[in-house]
mmCIF file of C-alpha atoms in Angstrom:
data_model
loop_
_atom_site.group_PDB
_atom_site.id
_atom_site.type_symbol
_atom_site.label_atom_id
_atom_site.label_comp_id
_atom_site.label_asym_id
_atom_site.label_seq_id
_atom_site.Cartn_x
_atom_site.Cartn_y
_atom_site.Cartn_z
ATOM 1 C CA UNK A 1 50.096 53.960 85.318
ATOM 2 C CA UNK A 2 52.682 55.389 82.972
ATOM 3 C CA UNK A 3 51.522 56.936 79.717
ATOM 4 C CA UNK A 4 52.208 55.285 76.339
ATOM 5 C CA UNK A 5 53.469 58.565 74.911
ATOM 6 C CA UNK A 6 57.261 58.907 75.364
ATOM 7 C CA UNK A 7 57.116 62.617 76.195
ATOM 8 C CA UNK A 8 54.360 62.166 78.777
ATOM 9 C CA UNK A 9 56.105 59.141 80.271
ATOM 10 C CA UNK A 10 59.271 61.173 80.797
ATOM 11 C CA UNK A 11 57.261 63.905 82.462
ATOM 12 C CA UNK A 12 55.643 61.335 84.738
ATOM 13 C CA UNK A 13 58.990 59.822 85.734
ATOM 14 C CA UNK A 14 60.393 63.313 86.322
ATOM 15 C CA UNK A 15 57.368 64.076 88.491
ATOM 16 C CA UNK A 16 57.767 60.877 90.508
ATOM 17 C CA UNK A 17 61.448 61.631 91.132
ATOM 18 C CA UNK A 18 60.503 65.123 92.252
ATOM 19 C CA UNK A 19 57.805 63.826 94.563
ATOM 20 C CA UNK A 20 60.311 61.511 96.218
ATOM 21 C CA UNK A 21 62.767 64.391 96.508
ATOM 22 C CA UNK A 22 60.120 66.687 97.994
ATOM 23 C CA UNK A 23 59.112 63.960 100.442
ATOM 24 C CA UNK A 24 62.711 63.598 101.625
ATOM 25 C CA UNK A 25 63.034 67.384 101.903
ATOM 26 C CA UNK A 26 59.840 67.679 103.946
ATOM 27 C CA UNK A 27 60.985 64.854 106.227
ATOM 28 C CA UNK A 28 64.435 66.400 106.726
ATOM 29 C CA UNK A 29 62.918 69.736 107.764
ATOM 30 C CA UNK A 30 61.985 68.117 111.052
ATOM 31 C CA UNK A 31 65.238 66.239 111.505
ATOM 32 C CA UNK A 32 67.497 68.550 113.447
ATOM 33 C CA UNK A 33 70.603 66.361 113.389
ATOM 34 C CA UNK A 34 73.491 66.948 110.975
ATOM 35 C CA UNK A 35 72.547 63.781 109.086
ATOM 36 C CA UNK A 36 69.257 65.532 108.202
ATOM 37 C CA UNK A 37 71.216 68.172 106.308
ATOM 38 C CA UNK A 38 73.232 65.528 104.491
ATOM 39 C CA UNK A 39 70.128 63.557 103.478
ATOM 40 C CA UNK A 40 68.359 66.768 102.449
ATOM 41 C CA UNK A 41 71.095 67.639 99.976
ATOM 42 C CA UNK A 42 72.372 64.155 99.158
ATOM 43 C CA UNK A 43 69.090 62.332 98.582
ATOM 44 C CA UNK A 44 66.416 65.030 98.292
ATOM 45 C CA UNK A 45 68.574 67.378 96.248
ATOM 46 C CA UNK A 46 69.779 64.581 93.993
ATOM 47 C CA UNK A 47 66.232 63.378 93.253
ATOM 48 C CA UNK A 48 65.030 66.900 92.524
ATOM 49 C CA UNK A 49 68.023 67.530 90.277
ATOM 50 C CA UNK A 50 67.398 64.272 88.401
ATOM 51 C CA UNK A 51 63.721 65.144 88.046
ATOM 52 C CA UNK A 52 64.500 68.603 86.678
ATOM 53 C CA UNK A 53 67.113 67.142 84.314
ATOM 54 C CA UNK A 54 64.634 64.555 83.044
ATOM 55 C CA UNK A 55 61.980 67.237 82.544
ATOM 56 C CA UNK A 56 64.416 69.375 80.552
ATOM 57 C CA UNK A 57 65.445 66.316 78.534
ATOM 58 C CA UNK A 58 61.790 65.575 77.795
ATOM 59 C CA UNK A 59 61.165 69.158 76.662
ATOM 60 C CA UNK A 60 64.325 69.422 74.577
ATOM 61 C CA UNK A 61 63.901 66.039 72.923
ATOM 62 C CA UNK A 62 60.316 66.737 71.957
ATOM 63 C CA UNK A 63 59.923 66.758 68.198
ATOM 64 C CA UNK A 64 58.395 69.883 66.750
ATOM 65 C CA UNK A 65 55.081 69.212 65.032
ATOM 66 C CA UNK A 66 55.184 69.731 61.287
ATOM 67 C CA UNK A 67 53.457 72.900 60.136
ATOM 68 C CA UNK B 1 67.213 85.021 104.462
ATOM 69 C CA UNK B 2 65.713 81.637 105.290
ATOM 70 C CA UNK B 3 61.972 81.007 105.284
ATOM 71 C CA UNK B 4 60.467 79.556 108.469
ATOM 72 C CA UNK B 5 59.942 75.786 108.350
ATOM 73 C CA UNK B 6 56.148 76.134 108.130
ATOM 74 C CA UNK B 7 56.383 78.326 104.996
ATOM 75 C CA UNK B 8 58.883 75.983 103.472
ATOM 76 C CA UNK B 9 56.623 73.031 104.172
ATOM 77 C CA UNK B 10 53.728 74.877 102.545
ATOM 78 C CA UNK B 11 55.869 75.570 99.482
ATOM 79 C CA UNK B 12 56.819 71.887 99.263
ATOM 80 C CA UNK B 13 53.187 70.842 99.723
ATOM 81 C CA UNK B 14 51.881 73.148 96.979
ATOM 82 C CA UNK B 15 54.601 71.962 94.605
ATOM 83 C CA UNK B 16 53.887 68.320 95.431
ATOM 84 C CA UNK B 17 50.134 68.740 94.784
ATOM 85 C CA UNK B 18 50.725 70.172 91.309
ATOM 86 C CA UNK B 19 53.416 67.591 90.515
ATOM 87 C CA UNK B 20 50.987 64.814 91.493
ATOM 88 C CA UNK B 21 48.414 66.386 89.159
ATOM 89 C CA UNK B 22 50.901 66.371 86.278
ATOM 90 C CA UNK B 23 51.946 62.777 87.020
ATOM 91 C CA UNK B 24 48.304 61.608 87.049
ATOM 92 C CA UNK B 25 47.221 63.701 84.050
ATOM 93 C CA UNK B 26 50.312 64.254 81.872
ATOM 94 C CA UNK B 27 48.001 65.039 78.968
ATOM 95 C CA UNK B 28 47.391 68.526 80.376
ATOM 96 C CA UNK B 29 50.894 69.526 79.281
ATOM 97 C CA UNK B 30 49.799 69.377 75.659
ATOM 98 C CA UNK B 31 48.063 72.751 75.926
ATOM 99 C CA UNK B 32 49.852 76.103 76.168
ATOM 100 C CA UNK B 33 48.670 76.624 79.748
ATOM 101 C CA UNK B 34 49.707 73.084 80.635
ATOM 102 C CA UNK B 35 53.194 73.676 79.277
ATOM 103 C CA UNK B 36 53.549 76.786 81.423
ATOM 104 C CA UNK B 37 52.243 74.884 84.440
ATOM 105 C CA UNK B 38 54.718 72.044 83.816
ATOM 106 C CA UNK B 39 57.582 74.521 83.472
ATOM 107 C CA UNK B 40 56.682 76.224 86.747
ATOM 108 C CA UNK B 41 55.999 73.047 88.711
ATOM 109 C CA UNK B 42 58.647 70.743 87.251
ATOM 110 C CA UNK B 43 61.417 73.298 86.925
ATOM 111 C CA UNK B 44 61.027 76.572 88.828
ATOM 112 C CA UNK B 45 59.314 75.352 91.994
ATOM 113 C CA UNK B 46 61.645 72.377 92.662
ATOM 114 C CA UNK B 47 64.655 74.677 92.275
ATOM 115 C CA UNK B 48 62.994 77.186 94.605
ATOM 116 C CA UNK B 49 62.247 74.451 97.173
ATOM 117 C CA UNK B 50 65.822 73.194 96.995
ATOM 118 C CA UNK B 51 67.298 76.684 97.283
ATOM 119 C CA UNK B 52 65.058 77.774 100.149
ATOM 120 C CA UNK B 53 65.518 74.438 101.893
ATOM 121 C CA UNK B 54 69.297 74.658 101.613
ATOM 122 C CA UNK B 55 69.194 78.182 103.012
ATOM 123 C CA UNK B 56 67.019 76.967 105.905
ATOM 124 C CA UNK B 57 69.351 74.080 106.688
ATOM 125 C CA UNK B 58 72.416 76.326 106.443
ATOM 126 C CA UNK B 59 70.910 78.731 108.968
ATOM 127 C CA UNK B 60 69.881 75.903 111.278
ATOM 128 C CA UNK B 61 73.324 74.331 111.100
ATOM 129 C CA UNK B 62 74.760 77.473 112.698
ATOM 130 C CA UNK B 63 72.836 76.876 115.902
ATOM 131 C CA UNK B 64 74.620 75.830 119.078
ATOM 132 C CA UNK B 65 72.124 73.018 119.699
ATOM 133 C CA UNK B 66 72.811 71.683 116.191
ATOM 134 C CA UNK B 67 76.554 71.459 116.893
ATOM 135 C CA UNK B 68 75.966 69.901 120.299
ATOM 136 C CA UNK B 69 73.543 67.290 118.929
ATOM 137 C CA UNK B 70 76.545 65.003 118.291
ATOM 138 C CA UNK B 71 77.771 63.341 121.470
ATOM 139 C CA UNK B 72 81.405 64.072 120.571
ATOM 140 C CA UNK B 73 80.628 67.752 121.078
ATOM 141 C CA UNK B 74 78.863 67.403 124.442
ATOM 142 C CA UNK B 75 81.975 68.161 126.536
ATOM 143 C CA UNK B 76 82.599 71.256 124.435
ATOM 144 C CA UNK B 77 79.026 72.357 125.168
ATOM 145 C CA UNK B 78 79.605 71.785 128.882
ATOM 146 C CA UNK B 79 82.801 73.827 128.724
ATOM 147 C CA UNK B 80 80.653 76.834 127.823
ATOM 148 C CA UNK B 81 79.116 76.626 131.296
ATOM 149 C CA UNK B 82 82.308 76.666 133.356
ATOM 150 C CA UNK B 83 81.909 79.283 136.060
ATOM 151 C CA UNK B 84 85.251 80.981 135.552
ATOM 152 C CA UNK B 85 85.753 84.256 133.633
ATOM 153 C CA UNK B 86 89.256 83.112 132.700
ATOM 154 C CA UNK B 87 87.804 80.464 130.426
ATOM 155 C CA UNK B 88 87.520 82.172 127.058
ATOM 156 C CA UNK B 89 84.668 80.240 125.451
ATOM 157 C CA UNK B 90 82.617 80.154 128.666
ATOM 158 C CA UNK B 91 83.038 83.895 129.271
ATOM 159 C CA UNK B 92 81.980 84.700 125.707
ATOM 160 C CA UNK B 93 78.967 82.397 125.842
ATOM 161 C CA UNK B 94 77.705 83.349 129.284
ATOM 162 C CA UNK B 95 78.069 87.094 128.735
ATOM 163 C CA UNK B 96 76.581 87.008 125.225
ATOM 164 C CA UNK B 97 79.724 88.351 123.635
ATOM 165 C CA UNK B 98 78.717 85.861 120.972
ATOM 166 C CA UNK B 99 75.046 85.105 120.229
ATOM 167 C CA UNK B 100 74.258 82.220 122.601
ATOM 168 C CA UNK B 101 72.150 80.431 119.988
ATOM 169 C CA UNK B 102 74.981 80.556 117.390
ATOM 170 C CA UNK B 103 77.934 80.390 119.787
ATOM 171 C CA UNK B 104 79.989 77.632 118.105
ATOM 172 C CA UNK B 105 79.610 78.972 114.576
ATOM 173 C CA UNK B 106 80.399 82.570 115.538
ATOM 174 C CA UNK B 107 83.928 81.710 116.659
ATOM 175 C CA UNK B 108 84.604 78.653 114.522
ATOM 176 C CA UNK B 109 83.610 79.976 111.136
ATOM 177 C CA UNK B 110 86.206 81.546 108.927
ATOM 178 C CA UNK B 111 85.653 85.267 108.348
ATOM 179 C CA UNK B 112 87.197 85.182 104.916
ATOM 180 C CA UNK B 113 85.790 84.487 101.468
ATOM 181 C CA UNK B 114 83.921 81.143 101.400
ATOM 182 C CA UNK B 115 84.398 80.804 105.168
ATOM 183 C CA UNK B 116 80.901 79.456 105.745
ATOM 184 C CA UNK B 117 81.340 77.036 102.846
ATOM 185 C CA UNK B 118 84.609 75.772 104.314
ATOM 186 C CA UNK B 119 83.002 75.385 107.734
ATOM 187 C CA UNK B 120 80.198 73.316 106.198
ATOM 188 C CA UNK B 121 82.660 71.139 104.276
ATOM 189 C CA UNK B 122 84.402 70.422 107.569
ATOM 190 C CA UNK B 123 80.972 69.618 109.011
ATOM 191 C CA UNK B 124 80.382 67.063 106.240
ATOM 192 C CA UNK B 125 83.683 65.446 107.151
ATOM 193 C CA UNK B 126 82.568 65.312 110.791
ATOM 194 C CA UNK B 127 79.333 63.566 109.773
ATOM 195 C CA UNK B 128 81.352 61.041 107.776
ATOM 196 C CA UNK B 129 83.677 60.338 110.705
ATOM 197 C CA UNK B 130 80.732 60.159 113.109
ATOM 198 C CA UNK B 131 78.852 57.511 111.121
ATOM 199 C CA UNK B 132 81.541 55.703 109.141
ATOM 200 C CA UNK B 133 84.831 56.450 110.831
ATOM 201 C CA UNK B 134 86.275 56.327 114.321
ATOM 202 C CA UNK B 135 85.588 59.586 116.159
ATOM 203 C CA UNK B 136 88.477 60.711 118.377
ATOM 204 C CA UNK B 137 88.007 61.192 122.116
ATOM 205 C CA UNK B 138 86.774 64.749 122.857
ATOM 206 C CA UNK B 139 90.066 65.755 124.486
ATOM 207 C CA UNK B 140 91.925 64.593 121.370
ATOM 208 C CA UNK B 141 89.860 66.744 118.997
ATOM 209 C CA UNK B 142 91.945 69.542 117.502
ATOM 210 C CA UNK B 143 91.260 72.367 115.063
ATOM 211 C CA UNK B 144 92.193 71.797 111.423
ATOM 212 C CA UNK B 145 94.347 74.939 111.485
ATOM 213 C CA UNK B 146 95.686 77.046 114.364
ATOM 214 C CA UNK B 147 93.015 79.511 115.474
ATOM 215 C CA UNK B 148 93.378 82.638 113.367
ATOM 216 C CA UNK B 149 93.175 86.008 115.187
ATOM 217 C CA UNK B 150 91.035 87.231 112.287
ATOM 218 C CA UNK B 151 88.081 85.398 113.874
ATOM 219 C CA UNK B 152 88.574 87.316 117.155
ATOM 220 C CA UNK B 153 89.284 90.627 115.442
ATOM 221 C CA UNK B 154 86.058 90.316 113.467
ATOM 222 C CA UNK B 155 84.336 91.588 116.635
ATOM 223 C CA UNK B 156 87.120 92.974 118.821
ATOM 224 C CA UNK B 157 89.001 95.131 116.346
ATOM 225 C CA UNK B 158 88.298 98.755 117.164
ATOM 226 C CA UNK B 159 86.616 97.938 120.470
ATOM 227 C CA UNK B 160 87.892 100.137 123.309
ATOM 228 C CA UNK B 161 88.452 97.239 125.694
ATOM 229 C CA UNK B 162 90.653 95.614 123.073
ATOM 230 C CA UNK B 163 92.491 98.637 121.710
ATOM 231 C CA UNK B 164 93.060 100.357 125.084
ATOM 232 C CA UNK B 165 93.176 97.366 127.461
ATOM 233 C CA UNK B 166 95.994 97.667 130.010
ATOM 234 C CA UNK B 167 97.601 94.343 129.144
ATOM 235 C CA UNK B 168 97.201 94.889 125.403
ATOM 236 C CA UNK B 169 98.908 98.312 125.517
ATOM 237 C CA UNK B 170 101.622 97.475 128.052
ATOM 238 C CA UNK B 171 103.894 96.405 125.215
ATOM 239 C CA UNK B 172 103.520 98.712 122.167
ATOM 240 C CA UNK B 173 104.517 95.864 119.853
ATOM 241 C CA UNK B 174 101.837 93.502 121.098
ATOM 242 C CA UNK B 175 98.720 94.839 119.363
ATOM 243 C CA UNK B 176 100.342 95.184 115.912
ATOM 244 C CA UNK B 177 101.616 91.598 116.251
ATOM 245 C CA UNK B 178 98.184 90.368 117.299
ATOM 246 C CA UNK B 179 96.525 92.200 114.417
ATOM 247 C CA UNK B 180 99.030 90.686 112.001
ATOM 248 C CA UNK B 181 98.318 87.219 113.441
ATOM 249 C CA UNK B 182 101.944 86.879 114.510
ATOM 250 C CA UNK B 183 100.993 86.349 118.156
ATOM 251 C CA UNK B 184 97.909 84.242 118.727
ATOM 252 C CA UNK B 185 95.150 85.533 121.011
ATOM 253 C CA UNK B 186 94.970 82.033 122.491
ATOM 254 C CA UNK B 187 98.714 81.623 122.985
ATOM 255 C CA UNK B 188 100.217 80.718 126.337
ATOM 256 C CA UNK B 189 100.039 83.525 128.859
ATOM 257 C CA UNK B 190 97.171 85.231 127.006
ATOM 258 C CA UNK B 191 93.679 83.756 126.555
ATOM 259 C CA UNK B 192 95.011 80.216 126.632
ATOM 260 C CA UNK B 193 92.131 78.406 128.375
ATOM 261 C CA UNK B 194 89.436 77.962 125.737
ATOM 262 C CA UNK B 195 87.601 74.588 125.894
ATOM 263 C CA UNK B 196 89.036 72.736 128.878
ATOM 264 C CA UNK B 197 87.368 69.401 128.102
ATOM 265 C CA UNK B 198 90.041 67.316 129.862
ATOM 266 C CA UNK B 199 89.459 69.021 133.246
ATOM 267 C CA UNK B 200 85.701 69.532 133.024
ATOM 268 C CA UNK B 201 84.897 67.313 135.997
ATOM 269 C CA UNK B 202 86.903 69.541 138.348
ATOM 270 C CA UNK B 203 85.333 72.841 137.305
ATOM 271 C CA UNK B 204 82.472 74.683 138.940
ATOM 272 C CA UNK B 205 79.547 74.901 136.530
ATOM 273 C CA UNK B 206 77.193 77.808 135.944
ATOM 274 C CA UNK B 207 73.603 76.592 136.175
ATOM 275 C CA UNK B 208 71.971 79.198 133.968
ATOM 276 C CA UNK B 209 72.971 78.168 130.448
ATOM 277 C CA UNK B 210 71.871 75.861 127.622
#
């Protein structure tokens, strides 16, 4: 269940993307064919990169609390 | 230096556990400790997993069995077992002049800047042709560029058998021309039989390899 808070929701989506990426990476470790390498970088790497980008976006777009 | 697969899997597992925790309880990132945890697990660790994983796959893709896992390459693998010392690739493989487990990569990489990167880009093209294109018959497969002596000289330059070999020194102009890549090591009359995939069926095969 995604959070109602925008910042937390972005973190959750980033986390889900990363989990999918990590799952693909773990799977490809045991796939010794060249296609395993391609999927590792093409799918796993892309999902991790999107997750990291979304996390950074969430952090950078966070509004500073008023002092 | 690539981590073994088991360590890499452990790294992925630890990262995944913490990422699951953050996904289930995103509220923990409101605290100072939670922010640090999120930074480590949603930024540093995924990059580390990707980097280590890429390194692992790069190392694995140098292995002979990796190259021979595509059926187009099977005849080239068999050519390494021809029982004839006049066959260049077979003699190198069988006598461990190249590491047997990295035999293809050792000769077919490019010992210049970004050589490994170029070899991997060619590999990506091979994967594309394998799955989405029309792979040529094994005997029709050719190198992208003529074989550069630099790849041979990477090991043989300075070696006594190369520098003082009777055939190599018979003509004083030969070795300088070979070193300048003006005469190919695999040119006709020299080491011309490399991978004889078109005549494989007629050759005697060494039973000890692969």
